[in-house]
Coordinates of N, CA and C in Angstrom, one line a residue:
M1 N 114.1 89.4 95.3 CA 113.0 90.3 94.1 C 113.1 89.6 93.0
S2 N 110.9 89.3 93.0 CA 111.3 88.6 92.4 C 111.4 89.0 90.1
Q3 N 111.7 88.3 88.9 CA 111.3 89.6 88.0 C 110.0 88.8 87.1
V4 N 109.8 90.7 87.1 CA 108.2 90.2 86.2 C 108.4 90.4 84.7
T5 N 107.8 89.6 84.2 CA 108.2 90.2 83.1 C 106.3 90.0 81.9
I6 N 106.6 91.3 81.1 CA 105.0 91.4 80.8 C 105.4 90.8 78.8
K7 N 104.9 90.1 78.7 CA 105.3 89.3 76.4 C 104.0 90.2 76.6
R8 N 103.7 90.8 75.2 CA 102.8 91.3 74.6 C 103.3 91.2 72.6
C9 N 101.4 91.1 72.5 CA 101.4 91.5 71.3 C 102.0 93.2 70.4
P10 N 103.0 93.3 69.6 CA 103.4 94.3 68.8 C 102.8 94.9 68.8
D11 N 101.3 94.4 67.7 CA 101.1 95.1 66.6 C 99.5 95.5 66.7
C12 N 99.0 94.5 68.4 CA 97.1 95.0 68.8 C 97.4 96.1 69.6
Q13 N 96.8 96.6 69.4 CA 96.8 98.4 69.5 C 96.1 98.1 70.9
A14 N 94.9 97.0 71.7 CA 93.9 96.8 72.5 C 95.1 96.5 73.9
I15 N 95.8 95.7 73.1 CA 97.1 95.0 73.8 C 97.9 96.5 74.2
R16 N 99.2 96.9 73.7 CA 99.1 98.1 73.9 C 98.7 98.7 74.8
D17 N 97.6 99.4 74.6 CA 97.4 100.6 75.5 C 96.3 99.5 76.7
H18 N 96.6 98.2 77.0 CA 96.3 97.6 78.4 C 98.0 97.8 79.3
T19 N 99.1 97.4 77.8 CA 100.4 97.4 79.6 C 100.5 98.5 80.3
P20 N 100.8 99.8 79.9 CA 100.8 100.7 80.6 C 100.6 100.4 82.2
S21 N 98.4 100.4 81.9 CA 97.9 100.2 83.7 C 98.7 99.0 84.5
V22 N 98.8 98.4 83.4 CA 99.5 96.7 84.4 C 100.6 97.1 84.2
V23 N 101.5 97.7 83.9 CA 103.0 98.2 84.2 C 103.2 99.1 86.1
D24 N 102.2 99.7 86.2 CA 102.0 101.2 87.3 C 101.6 99.4 88.0
A25 N 100.2 99.0 87.8 CA 100.4 98.3 89.1 C 100.9 97.1 89.7
I26 N 102.2 96.5 89.0 CA 103.2 95.9 89.0 C 104.4 96.5 89.7
K27 N 104.2 98.1 89.6 CA 105.3 98.8 90.1 C 104.9 99.0 91.2
G28 N 103.3 99.3 91.9 CA 103.0 99.7 93.0 C 103.0 98.0 94.1
L29 N 103.3 97.4 94.0 CA 103.7 96.3 94.1 C 105.1 96.0 94.8
G30 N 106.1 96.9 94.4 CA 107.2 97.3 94.6 C 108.2 96.2 94.1
L31 N 107.8 96.4 92.0 CA 108.4 95.3 91.4 C 109.0 96.5 90.2
H32 N 109.4 95.7 90.1 CA 110.0 96.5 88.3 C 109.8 95.6 87.1
P33 N 108.6 95.8 86.1 CA 108.3 94.4 85.2 C 109.3 95.3 84.0
R34 N 109.0 94.1 83.0 CA 110.5 94.0 81.9 C 108.9 94.0 80.7
V35 N 108.6 94.5 79.6 CA 107.6 94.5 78.4 C 108.6 94.5 77.5
E36 N 107.9 93.2 77.1 CA 108.7 92.1 75.7 C 107.7 92.5 74.7
D37 N 108.7 91.9 73.4 CA 107.6 91.9 72.5 C 107.2 90.6 72.3
G38 N 105.8 89.8 71.9 CA 105.6 88.7 71.9 C 105.2 88.9 70.8
V39 N 104.5 86.9 70.8 CA 104.4 87.1 69.2 C 102.6 87.2 69.2
A40 N 101.8 87.6 67.7 CA 100.5 87.9 67.6 C 100.0 87.5 68.5
G41 N 99.1 88.4 69.3 CA 98.1 88.1 69.7 C 97.8 87.9 71.9
E42 N 99.2 87.7 71.7 CA 100.3 87.2 72.2 C 100.3 88.8 74.5
F43 N 99.6 88.2 74.9 CA 99.9 88.7 76.2 C 99.8 87.6 77.9
A44 N 101.3 87.9 78.3 CA 101.3 86.9 79.6 C 102.3 87.9 79.8
V45 N 101.9 87.1 81.8 CA 102.8 87.8 82.6 C 103.2 86.4 83.3
L46 N 104.4 86.9 83.0 CA 105.1 86.0 84.2 C 106.1 86.3 85.4
V47 N 106.3 85.4 85.9 CA 107.6 85.5 87.3 C 108.0 84.4 86.9
D48 N 109.4 85.6 87.7 CA 110.8 84.3 87.3 C 110.2 83.3 86.1
G49 N 110.0 83.9 85.2 CA 109.9 82.6 84.2 C 108.8 81.9 83.9
V50 N 108.2 82.0 84.9 CA 107.1 81.4 85.1 C 105.4 82.0 84.7
P51 N 104.8 81.1 83.7 CA 104.2 82.1 83.5 C 103.2 82.2 84.2
V52 N 101.8 83.7 85.1 CA 101.0 83.5 86.2 C 99.3 83.8 85.6
I53 N 99.5 84.2 84.6 CA 98.3 84.4 84.0 C 98.8 85.1 82.0
Q54 N 97.3 84.7 81.6 CA 97.4 85.5 80.6 C 95.9 85.3 79.4
R55 N 96.5 86.2 78.3 CA 95.1 86.8 77.3 C 94.6 85.0 77.2
N56 N 92.8 85.1 77.2 CA 92.1 83.5 77.8 C 91.1 84.3 76.4
G57 N 91.1 84.0 75.4 CA 90.6 83.7 74.0 C 90.6 85.3 73.9
D58 N 89.4 85.7 73.5 CA 89.4 87.7 73.4 C 89.7 88.4 74.5
T59 N 89.7 88.0 75.5 CA 89.6 88.4 77.0 C 91.3 89.1 77.6
L60 N 91.0 89.8 78.0 CA 92.4 90.4 78.0 C 91.9 90.6 79.7
P61 N 92.7 89.6 80.5 CA 92.7 89.6 82.4 C 93.1 91.2 82.5
T62 N 91.7 91.7 84.0 CA 91.8 92.9 83.9 C 93.6 93.6 85.2
T63 N 93.9 94.5 85.6 CA 94.5 94.5 86.1 C 94.3 94.2 87.4
G64 N 93.8 94.4 87.5 CA 93.1 93.6 88.9 C 93.8 91.9 89.1
E65 N 92.7 91.5 88.4 CA 93.5 90.0 88.0 C 94.9 89.8 88.0
I66 N 95.8 90.3 87.1 CA 96.9 90.4 87.3 C 97.5 90.8 88.3
E67 N 97.5 91.9 89.1 CA 98.2 92.8 90.2 C 98.5 91.2 90.9
A68 N 96.8 90.5 91.8 CA 96.5 89.3 92.2 C 97.6 88.3 92.0
A69 N 97.4 87.9 90.2 CA 98.4 86.8 90.1 C 100.0 87.2 90.1
V70 N 100.3 88.6 90.0 CA 101.4 88.7 90.3 C 101.7 88.5 92.3
E71 N 101.3 89.2 92.4 CA 101.1 89.4 94.3 C 100.9 87.9 94.6
N72 N 100.3 87.0 94.1 CA 100.6 85.5 94.9 C 101.6 84.2 94.5
A73 N 102.7 85.3 93.4 CA 103.2 84.4 92.8 C 104.5 85.0 93.3
A74 N 104.9 86.6 93.5 CA 106.3 87.0 93.8 C 106.9 87.0 95.1
V75 N 107.7 87.0 95.3 CA 109.0 87.2 96.2 C 109.1 88.9 96.3
T76 N 108.3 89.7 96.8 CA 108.0 91.2 97.6 C 109.1 91.4 98.9
P77 N 109.8 92.3 98.0 CA 110.8 93.1 98.6 C 110.3 93.3 100.2
T78 N 110.6 93.4 101.6 CA 110.5 93.7 103.0 C 111.1 94.8 103.1
A79 N 110.3 96.0 104.0 CA 111.2 96.9 104.7 C 111.1 96.8 105.9

């Protein structure tokens, strides 16, 4: 199973508000993301230590974009 890490700015309210929906979407893929404080302004999602999607300028990726990026990169458990 892949390890998903969300690195986010600990001080930016918009990024902190966005994180719970991202966590829920990734959990919906059968994965258990870890949230870590990053540097100022950072929002990045890593799968097994490799960045798969990140903040672009002032725009945060949507939950759907993040879910797709993680799904494409992760080895999900089989039922």
